[in-house]
Coordinates of C-alpha atoms and ligand atoms in Angstrom, one line a residue:
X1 CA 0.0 0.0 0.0
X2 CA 1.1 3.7 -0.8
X3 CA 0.2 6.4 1.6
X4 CA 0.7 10.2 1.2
X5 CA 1.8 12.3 3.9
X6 CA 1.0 15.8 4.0
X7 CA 1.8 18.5 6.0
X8 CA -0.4 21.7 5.1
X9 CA 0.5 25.0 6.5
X10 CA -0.6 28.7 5.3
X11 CA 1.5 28.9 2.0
X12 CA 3.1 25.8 2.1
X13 CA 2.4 21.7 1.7
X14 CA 5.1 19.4 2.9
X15 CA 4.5 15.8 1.4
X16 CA 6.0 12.3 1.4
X17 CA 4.8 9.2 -0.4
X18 CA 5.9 6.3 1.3
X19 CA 5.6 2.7 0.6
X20 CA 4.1 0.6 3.5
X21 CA 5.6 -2.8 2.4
X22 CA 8.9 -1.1 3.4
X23 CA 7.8 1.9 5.2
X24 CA 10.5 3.6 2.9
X25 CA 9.9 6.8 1.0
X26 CA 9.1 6.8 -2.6
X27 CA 9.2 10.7 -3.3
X28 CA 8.8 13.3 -1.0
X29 CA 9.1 17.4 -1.4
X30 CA 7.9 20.4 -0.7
X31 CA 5.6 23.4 -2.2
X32 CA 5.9 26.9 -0.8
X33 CA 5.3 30.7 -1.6
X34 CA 1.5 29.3 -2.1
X35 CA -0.1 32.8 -3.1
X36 CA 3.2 34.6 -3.8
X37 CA 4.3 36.0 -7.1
X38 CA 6.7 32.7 -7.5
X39 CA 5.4 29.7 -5.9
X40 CA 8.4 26.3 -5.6
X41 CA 7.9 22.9 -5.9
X42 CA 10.7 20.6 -5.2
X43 CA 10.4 16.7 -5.4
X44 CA 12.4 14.1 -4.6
X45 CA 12.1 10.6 -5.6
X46 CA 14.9 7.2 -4.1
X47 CA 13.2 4.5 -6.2
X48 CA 15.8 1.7 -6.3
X49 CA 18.1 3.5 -4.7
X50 CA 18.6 6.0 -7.5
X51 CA 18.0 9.6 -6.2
X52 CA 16.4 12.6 -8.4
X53 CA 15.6 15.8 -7.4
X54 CA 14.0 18.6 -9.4
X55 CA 13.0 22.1 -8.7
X56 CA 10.5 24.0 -10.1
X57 CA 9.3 27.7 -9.9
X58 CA 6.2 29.1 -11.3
X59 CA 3.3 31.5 -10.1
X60 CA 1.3 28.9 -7.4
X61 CA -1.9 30.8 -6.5
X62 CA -3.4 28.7 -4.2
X63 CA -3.2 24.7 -2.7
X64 CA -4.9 23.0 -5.5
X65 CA -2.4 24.4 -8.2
X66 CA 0.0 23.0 -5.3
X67 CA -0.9 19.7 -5.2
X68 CA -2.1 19.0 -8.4
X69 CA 1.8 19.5 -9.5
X70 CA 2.7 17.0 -7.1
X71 CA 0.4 14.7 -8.3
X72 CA 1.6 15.0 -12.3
X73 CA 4.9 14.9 -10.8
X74 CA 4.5 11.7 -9.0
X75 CA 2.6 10.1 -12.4
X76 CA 5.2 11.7 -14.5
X77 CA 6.6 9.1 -17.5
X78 CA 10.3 10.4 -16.1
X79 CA 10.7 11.0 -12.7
X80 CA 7.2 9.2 -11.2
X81 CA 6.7 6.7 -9.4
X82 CA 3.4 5.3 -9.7
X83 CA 1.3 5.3 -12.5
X84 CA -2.1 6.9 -11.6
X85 CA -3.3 8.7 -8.9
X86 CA -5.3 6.0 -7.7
X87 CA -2.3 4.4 -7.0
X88 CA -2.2 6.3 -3.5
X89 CA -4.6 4.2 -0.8
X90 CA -4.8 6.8 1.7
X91 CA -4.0 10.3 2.4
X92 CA -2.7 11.1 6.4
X93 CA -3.1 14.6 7.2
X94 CA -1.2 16.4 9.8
X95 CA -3.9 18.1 11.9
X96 CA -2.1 20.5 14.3
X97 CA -5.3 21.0 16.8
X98 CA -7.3 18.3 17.9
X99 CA -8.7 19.6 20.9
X100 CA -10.4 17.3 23.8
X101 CA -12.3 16.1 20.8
X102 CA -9.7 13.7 19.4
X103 CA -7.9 11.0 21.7
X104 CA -6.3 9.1 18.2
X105 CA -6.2 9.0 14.6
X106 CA -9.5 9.3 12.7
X107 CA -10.8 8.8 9.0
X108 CA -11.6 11.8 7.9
X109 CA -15.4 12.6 7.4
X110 CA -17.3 16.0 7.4
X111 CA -18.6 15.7 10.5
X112 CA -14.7 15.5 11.4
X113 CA -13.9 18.5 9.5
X114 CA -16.7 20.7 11.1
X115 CA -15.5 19.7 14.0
X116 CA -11.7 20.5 13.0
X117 CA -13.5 24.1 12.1
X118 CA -14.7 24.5 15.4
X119 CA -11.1 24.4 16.7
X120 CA -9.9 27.1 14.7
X121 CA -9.9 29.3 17.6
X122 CA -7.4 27.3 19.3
X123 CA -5.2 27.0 16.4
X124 CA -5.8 29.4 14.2
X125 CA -2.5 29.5 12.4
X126 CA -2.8 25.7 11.7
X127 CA -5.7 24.2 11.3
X128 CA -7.9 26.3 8.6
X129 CA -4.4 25.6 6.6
X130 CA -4.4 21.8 8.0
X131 CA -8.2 22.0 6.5
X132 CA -7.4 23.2 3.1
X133 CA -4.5 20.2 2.5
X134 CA -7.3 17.9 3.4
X135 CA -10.2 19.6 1.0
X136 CA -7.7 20.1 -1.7
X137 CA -6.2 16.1 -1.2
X138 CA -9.8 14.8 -1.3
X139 CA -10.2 17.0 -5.2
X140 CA -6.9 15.5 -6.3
X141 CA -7.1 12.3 -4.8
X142 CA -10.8 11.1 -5.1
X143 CA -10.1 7.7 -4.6
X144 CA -7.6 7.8 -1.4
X145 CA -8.9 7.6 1.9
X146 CA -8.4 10.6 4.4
X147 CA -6.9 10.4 7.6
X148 CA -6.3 13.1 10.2
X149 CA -3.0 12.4 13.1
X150 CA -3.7 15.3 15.6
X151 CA -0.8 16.5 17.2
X152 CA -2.2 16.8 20.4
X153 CA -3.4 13.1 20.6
X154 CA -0.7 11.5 22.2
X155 CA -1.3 14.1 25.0
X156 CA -5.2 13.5 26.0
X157 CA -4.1 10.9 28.1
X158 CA -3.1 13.8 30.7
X159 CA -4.5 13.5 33.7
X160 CA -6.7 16.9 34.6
X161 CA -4.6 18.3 38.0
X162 CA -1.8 18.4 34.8
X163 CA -3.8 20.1 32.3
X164 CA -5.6 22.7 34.3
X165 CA -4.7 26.0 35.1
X166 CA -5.7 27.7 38.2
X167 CA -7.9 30.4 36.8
X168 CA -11.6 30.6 37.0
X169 CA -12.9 26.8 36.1
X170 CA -15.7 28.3 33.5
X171 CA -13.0 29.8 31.0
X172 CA -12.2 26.0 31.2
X173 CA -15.2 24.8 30.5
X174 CA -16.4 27.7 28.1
X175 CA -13.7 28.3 26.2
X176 CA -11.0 25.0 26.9
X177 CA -8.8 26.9 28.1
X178 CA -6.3 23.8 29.0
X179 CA -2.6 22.8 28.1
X180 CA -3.2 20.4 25.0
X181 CA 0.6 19.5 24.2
X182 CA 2.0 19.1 20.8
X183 CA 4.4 17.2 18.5
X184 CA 2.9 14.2 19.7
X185 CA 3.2 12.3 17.2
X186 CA 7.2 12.6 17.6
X187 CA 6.8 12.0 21.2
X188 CA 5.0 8.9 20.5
X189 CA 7.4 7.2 17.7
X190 CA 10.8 8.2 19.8
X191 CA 8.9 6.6 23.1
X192 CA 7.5 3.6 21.8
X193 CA 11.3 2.6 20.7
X194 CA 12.6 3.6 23.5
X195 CA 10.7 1.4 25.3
X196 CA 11.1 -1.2 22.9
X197 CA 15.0 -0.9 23.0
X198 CA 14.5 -1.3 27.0
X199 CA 12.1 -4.1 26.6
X200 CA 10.2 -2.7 29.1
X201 CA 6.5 -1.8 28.6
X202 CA 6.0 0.1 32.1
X203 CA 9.3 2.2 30.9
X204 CA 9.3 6.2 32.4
X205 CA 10.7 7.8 29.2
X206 CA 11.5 11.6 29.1
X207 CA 11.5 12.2 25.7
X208 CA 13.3 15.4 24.4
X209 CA 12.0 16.9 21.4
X210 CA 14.1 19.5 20.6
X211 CA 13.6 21.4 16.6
X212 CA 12.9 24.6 15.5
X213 CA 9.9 24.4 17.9
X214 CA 11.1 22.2 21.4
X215 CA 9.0 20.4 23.8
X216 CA 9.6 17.5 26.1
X217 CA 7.3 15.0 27.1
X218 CA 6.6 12.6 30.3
X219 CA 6.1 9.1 29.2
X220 CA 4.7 6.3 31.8
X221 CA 4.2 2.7 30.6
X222 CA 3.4 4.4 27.1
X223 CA 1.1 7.0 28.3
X224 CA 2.0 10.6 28.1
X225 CA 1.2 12.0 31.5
X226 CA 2.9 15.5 31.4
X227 CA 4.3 17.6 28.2
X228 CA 5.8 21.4 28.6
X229 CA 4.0 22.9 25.7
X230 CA 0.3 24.2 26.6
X231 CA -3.4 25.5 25.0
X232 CA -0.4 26.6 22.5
X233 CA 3.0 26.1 21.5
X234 CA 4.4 29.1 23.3
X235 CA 5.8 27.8 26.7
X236 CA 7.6 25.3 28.0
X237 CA 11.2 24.9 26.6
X238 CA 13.5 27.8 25.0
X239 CA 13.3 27.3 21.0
X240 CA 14.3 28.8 18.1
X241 CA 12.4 32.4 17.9
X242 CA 9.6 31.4 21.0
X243 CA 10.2 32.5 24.3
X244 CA 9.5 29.4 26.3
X245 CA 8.0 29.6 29.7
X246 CA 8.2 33.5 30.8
X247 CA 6.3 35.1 33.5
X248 CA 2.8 36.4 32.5
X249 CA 3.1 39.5 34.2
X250 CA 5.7 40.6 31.4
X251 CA 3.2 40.7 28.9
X252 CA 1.0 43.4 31.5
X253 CA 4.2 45.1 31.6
X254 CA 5.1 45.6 28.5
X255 CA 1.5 46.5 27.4
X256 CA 1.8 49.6 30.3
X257 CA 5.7 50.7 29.8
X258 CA 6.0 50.3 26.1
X259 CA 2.1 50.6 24.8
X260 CA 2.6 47.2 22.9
X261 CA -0.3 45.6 21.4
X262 CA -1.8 41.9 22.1
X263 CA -0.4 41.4 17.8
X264 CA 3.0 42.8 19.0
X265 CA 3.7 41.2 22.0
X266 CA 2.3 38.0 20.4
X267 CA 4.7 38.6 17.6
X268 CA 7.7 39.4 20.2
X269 CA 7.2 36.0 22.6
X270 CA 6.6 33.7 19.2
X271 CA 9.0 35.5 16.1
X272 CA 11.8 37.3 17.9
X273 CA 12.5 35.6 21.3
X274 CA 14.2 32.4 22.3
X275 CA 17.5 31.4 20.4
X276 CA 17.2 34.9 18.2
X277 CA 16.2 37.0 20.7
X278 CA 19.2 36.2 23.1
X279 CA 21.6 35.3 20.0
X280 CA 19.9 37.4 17.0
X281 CA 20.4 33.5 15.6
X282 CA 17.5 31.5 15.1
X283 CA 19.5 28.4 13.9
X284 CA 21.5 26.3 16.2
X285 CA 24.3 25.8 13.4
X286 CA 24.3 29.6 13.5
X287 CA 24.4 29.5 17.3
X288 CA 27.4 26.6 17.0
X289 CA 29.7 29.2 14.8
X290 CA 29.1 32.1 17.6
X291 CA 30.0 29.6 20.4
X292 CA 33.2 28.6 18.5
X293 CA 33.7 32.6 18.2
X294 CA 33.5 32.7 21.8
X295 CA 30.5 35.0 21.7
X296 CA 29.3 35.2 25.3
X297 CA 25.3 35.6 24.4
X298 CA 25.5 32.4 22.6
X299 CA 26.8 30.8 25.7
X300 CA 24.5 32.0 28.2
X301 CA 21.9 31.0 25.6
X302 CA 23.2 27.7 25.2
X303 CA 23.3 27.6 29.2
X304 CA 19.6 28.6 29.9
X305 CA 18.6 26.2 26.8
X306 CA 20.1 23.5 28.8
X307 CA 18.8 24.7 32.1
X308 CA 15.3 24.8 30.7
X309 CA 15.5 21.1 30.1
X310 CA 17.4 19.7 32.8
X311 CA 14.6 21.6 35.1
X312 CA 12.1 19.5 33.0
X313 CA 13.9 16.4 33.2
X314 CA 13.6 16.7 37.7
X315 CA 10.1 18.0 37.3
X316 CA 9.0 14.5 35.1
X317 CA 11.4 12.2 37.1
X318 CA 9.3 13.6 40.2
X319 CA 5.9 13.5 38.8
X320 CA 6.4 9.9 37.2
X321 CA 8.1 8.6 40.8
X322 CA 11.5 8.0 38.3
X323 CA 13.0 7.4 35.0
X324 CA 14.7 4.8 32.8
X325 CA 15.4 6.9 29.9
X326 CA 15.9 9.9 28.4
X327 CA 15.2 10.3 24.5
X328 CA 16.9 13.4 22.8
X329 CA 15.3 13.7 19.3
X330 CA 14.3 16.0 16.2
X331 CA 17.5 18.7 14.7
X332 CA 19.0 19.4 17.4
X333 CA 18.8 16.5 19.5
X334 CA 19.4 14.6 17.1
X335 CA 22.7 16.4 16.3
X336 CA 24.1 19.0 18.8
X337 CA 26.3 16.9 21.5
X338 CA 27.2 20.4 23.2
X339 CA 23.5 20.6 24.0
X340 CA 23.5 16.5 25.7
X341 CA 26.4 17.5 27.3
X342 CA 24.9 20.3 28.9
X343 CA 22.1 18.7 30.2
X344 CA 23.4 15.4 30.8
X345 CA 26.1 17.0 33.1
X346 CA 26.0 17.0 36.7
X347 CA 22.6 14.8 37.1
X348 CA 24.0 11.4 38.8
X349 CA 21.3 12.0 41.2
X350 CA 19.1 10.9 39.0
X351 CA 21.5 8.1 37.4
X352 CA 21.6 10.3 34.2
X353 CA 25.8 9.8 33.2
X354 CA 26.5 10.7 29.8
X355 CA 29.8 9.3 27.8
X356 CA 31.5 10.7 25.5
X357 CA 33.2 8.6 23.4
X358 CA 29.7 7.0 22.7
X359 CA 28.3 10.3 21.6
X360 CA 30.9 10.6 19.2
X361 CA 30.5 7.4 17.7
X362 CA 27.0 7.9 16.7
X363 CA 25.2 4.9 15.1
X364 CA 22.1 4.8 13.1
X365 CA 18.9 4.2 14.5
X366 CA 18.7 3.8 18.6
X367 CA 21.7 5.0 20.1
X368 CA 22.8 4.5 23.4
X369 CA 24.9 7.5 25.4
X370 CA 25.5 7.1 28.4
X371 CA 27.8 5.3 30.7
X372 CA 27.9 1.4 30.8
X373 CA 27.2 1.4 34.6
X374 CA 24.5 4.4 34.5
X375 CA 21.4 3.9 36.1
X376 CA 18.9 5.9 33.2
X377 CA 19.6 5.4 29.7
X378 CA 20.3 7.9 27.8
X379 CA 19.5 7.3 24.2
X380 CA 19.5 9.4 20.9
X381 CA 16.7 8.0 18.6
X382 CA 15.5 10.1 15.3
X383 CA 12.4 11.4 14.8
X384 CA 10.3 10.4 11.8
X385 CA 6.9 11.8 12.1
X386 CA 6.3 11.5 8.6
X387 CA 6.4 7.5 9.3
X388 CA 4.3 7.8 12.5
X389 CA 1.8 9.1 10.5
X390 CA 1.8 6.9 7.6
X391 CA 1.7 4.2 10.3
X392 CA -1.0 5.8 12.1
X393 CA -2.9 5.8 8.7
X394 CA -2.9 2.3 7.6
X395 CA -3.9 0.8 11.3
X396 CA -7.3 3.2 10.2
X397 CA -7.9 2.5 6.9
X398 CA -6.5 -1.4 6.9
Ligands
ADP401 P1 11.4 21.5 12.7 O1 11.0 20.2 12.2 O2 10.9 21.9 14.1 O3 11.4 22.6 11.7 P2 14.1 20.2 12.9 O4 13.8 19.0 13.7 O5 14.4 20.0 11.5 O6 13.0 21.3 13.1 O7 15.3 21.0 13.7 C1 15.7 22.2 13.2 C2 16.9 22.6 14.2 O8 17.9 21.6 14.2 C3 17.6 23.9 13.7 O9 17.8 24.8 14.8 C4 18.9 23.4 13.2 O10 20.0 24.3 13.4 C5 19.1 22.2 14.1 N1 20.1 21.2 13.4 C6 19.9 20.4 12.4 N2 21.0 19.8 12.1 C7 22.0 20.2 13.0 C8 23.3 19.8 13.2 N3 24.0 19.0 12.4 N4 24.0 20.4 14.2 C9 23.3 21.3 15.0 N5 22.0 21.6 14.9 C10 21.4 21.1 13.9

């Protein structure tokens, strides 16, 4: 079976087309600038090992154009690699806000979208875009299946005194005001392995999610009992241009001293904190060539990046009574050892010893970190959300 992944924002439609017989990508790309003057599509194909890419640039006024692209691309006599559209089986949509309304995957049906529609409010960045992919996948795609992976899935199974906030109960129970969580469906593919790898099914995984948006979550015997983002993906860790966790009564402040709107203090805490607003960097490669400089923002950054974490890591080993592993994943846990090293260090209370040597000599797949006589694991394992979701797909529409 083939299933298409897609990943629908405002202007832009990540996709993969991946092959469930080996769970390995047949093409996958990208089309942005939707509803610029020059819209980009780029595709990639690995059929038989044997990898072409292309690049194309042309006005793309809306998703349809998009998508339909992708679609002639994927047919295409050249660089295709299937022969009709109906080819594809199902479609699994990335759905950003799920709300209380969805615990796990769904096919998509119009009673699903309306409700997706209702959530708008909570999401309203993602989910009208998350919408269109899925209207414009079932035009182009008549005879796939649609499925919707909410990001905040994998985090329903919170338990309330963790997803309340202590203000009035009613703007709870008008308005769900709550924390939801997101990038569950990483949390979920990094924590199921880790457990796996552990061969232990009541395993207390902390896993580490840590890309151009961060979270970490809390993972006991497979259920996610605590995560650090909230009703959005504001708080919690430091990350790439969002603030992280700050103290409310900054907002109030800067409102009073400096006249700021809700748009421009919204826009400060999301576009021009974290990472860039201490570093003026908002990639950690960038943040990497300042540290070798020396630069001494980059450093405190890099220091209250790691703080950030390591006060996450005690505040799940409490709540879950312990902790067998930690899982650092996505860009830059994948990648950055300064940033394991960081947090790893001075944590033997918690049985957390990190090695060296065995972060250098990085293996594919699972990798193991830490000390041979250390307590916790400490494992690397990369993220694949695009999987996850294809996954996620075929136990629906099997
Ligand atoms: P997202 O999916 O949230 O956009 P990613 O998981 O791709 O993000 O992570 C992006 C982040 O990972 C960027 O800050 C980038 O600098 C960092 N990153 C990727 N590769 C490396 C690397 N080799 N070394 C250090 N940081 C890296």
């Amino acid at each position: 079976m083939n299933i298409l992944v897609i990943n629908a924002g405002s202007s832009s439609i990540k996709y993969q087309l991946i092959d469930m017989d080996t769970e390995l990508p047949l093409a996958s790309g990208l089309v942005e600038r939707i509803g610029l003057e020059e819209g980009v599509v780029k595709y990639k194909t690995f059929v038989n090992g044997e990898k072409k890419e292309l690049k194309e640039t042309f006005p793309i006024p809306n998703h349809t154009v998009g998508l339909k692209r992708v679609a002639e691309l994927l047919t295409d006599e050249k660089v295709g690699v299937i022969s009709d559209p109906s080819e594809i089986q199902a479609v699994g949509h990335r759905l950003v806000h799920g709300g209380e309304a969805f615990t796990k995957t769904v096919e998509i049906t119009e009673a699903v979208k309306a409700k997706v529609k209702e959530l708008f409010p909570l999401a309203p960045l993602h989910n009208p875009a998350n919408l269109i992919g899925v209207e414009v996948a079932e035009t182009v795609f008549p005879n796939a299946k649609q499925v919707g992976v909410f990001d905040t899935a994998f985090h329903q199974t919170i338990p309330e005194k963790a997803f309340r906030y202590a203000i009035p109960v009613e703007f709870y129970k008008e308005m769900g005001i709550r924390k939801y969580g997101f990038h569950g469906t990483s949390h979920k593919f990094v924590s199921e392995q880790a457990a796996e790898y552990l061969g232990k099914e009541d395993a207390k995984i902390i896993t580490i999610h840590l890309g151009n948006g961060a979270s970490m979550a809390a993972v006991n015997g497979g259920v996610c009992v605590d995560t650090t983002m909230g009703m959005g993906p504001l708080c919690g860790l430091i990350m790439g241009t969002r603030s992280g966790d700050i103290d409310p009564a900054i907002i109030f402040f800067l409102a009073e001293q400096k006249g700021y709107s809700v748009n421009e203090i919204s826009s400060l805490l999301n576009k021009e904190s974290g990472m860039k607003g201490l570093t003026g960097q908002t990639d950690m490669r960038d943040v990497e060539k300042l540290l070798d400089e020396g630069d001494e923002n980059a450093i405190l950054a890099c220091d209250m990046y790691a703080y950030r974490i390591k006060q996450f890591i005690g505040s799940y080993a409490a709540v879950m009574n312990g902790v067998d592993a930690l899982v650092f994943t996505a860009g830059i846990g994948e990648n950055k050892t300064s940033i394991r090293k960081l947090v790893c260090q001075d944590m033997g209370y918690l049985g957390i010893e990190w090695d060296e040597e065995k972060d250098k000599n990085r293996t594919d797949g699972v990798h193991e970190i830490n000390t041979d006589n250390a307590k916790t694991k400490v494992l690397i394992i990369p993220t694949n959300e695009e999987l996850e979701i294809a996954r996620q797909t075929l136990e629906v529409v099997k």
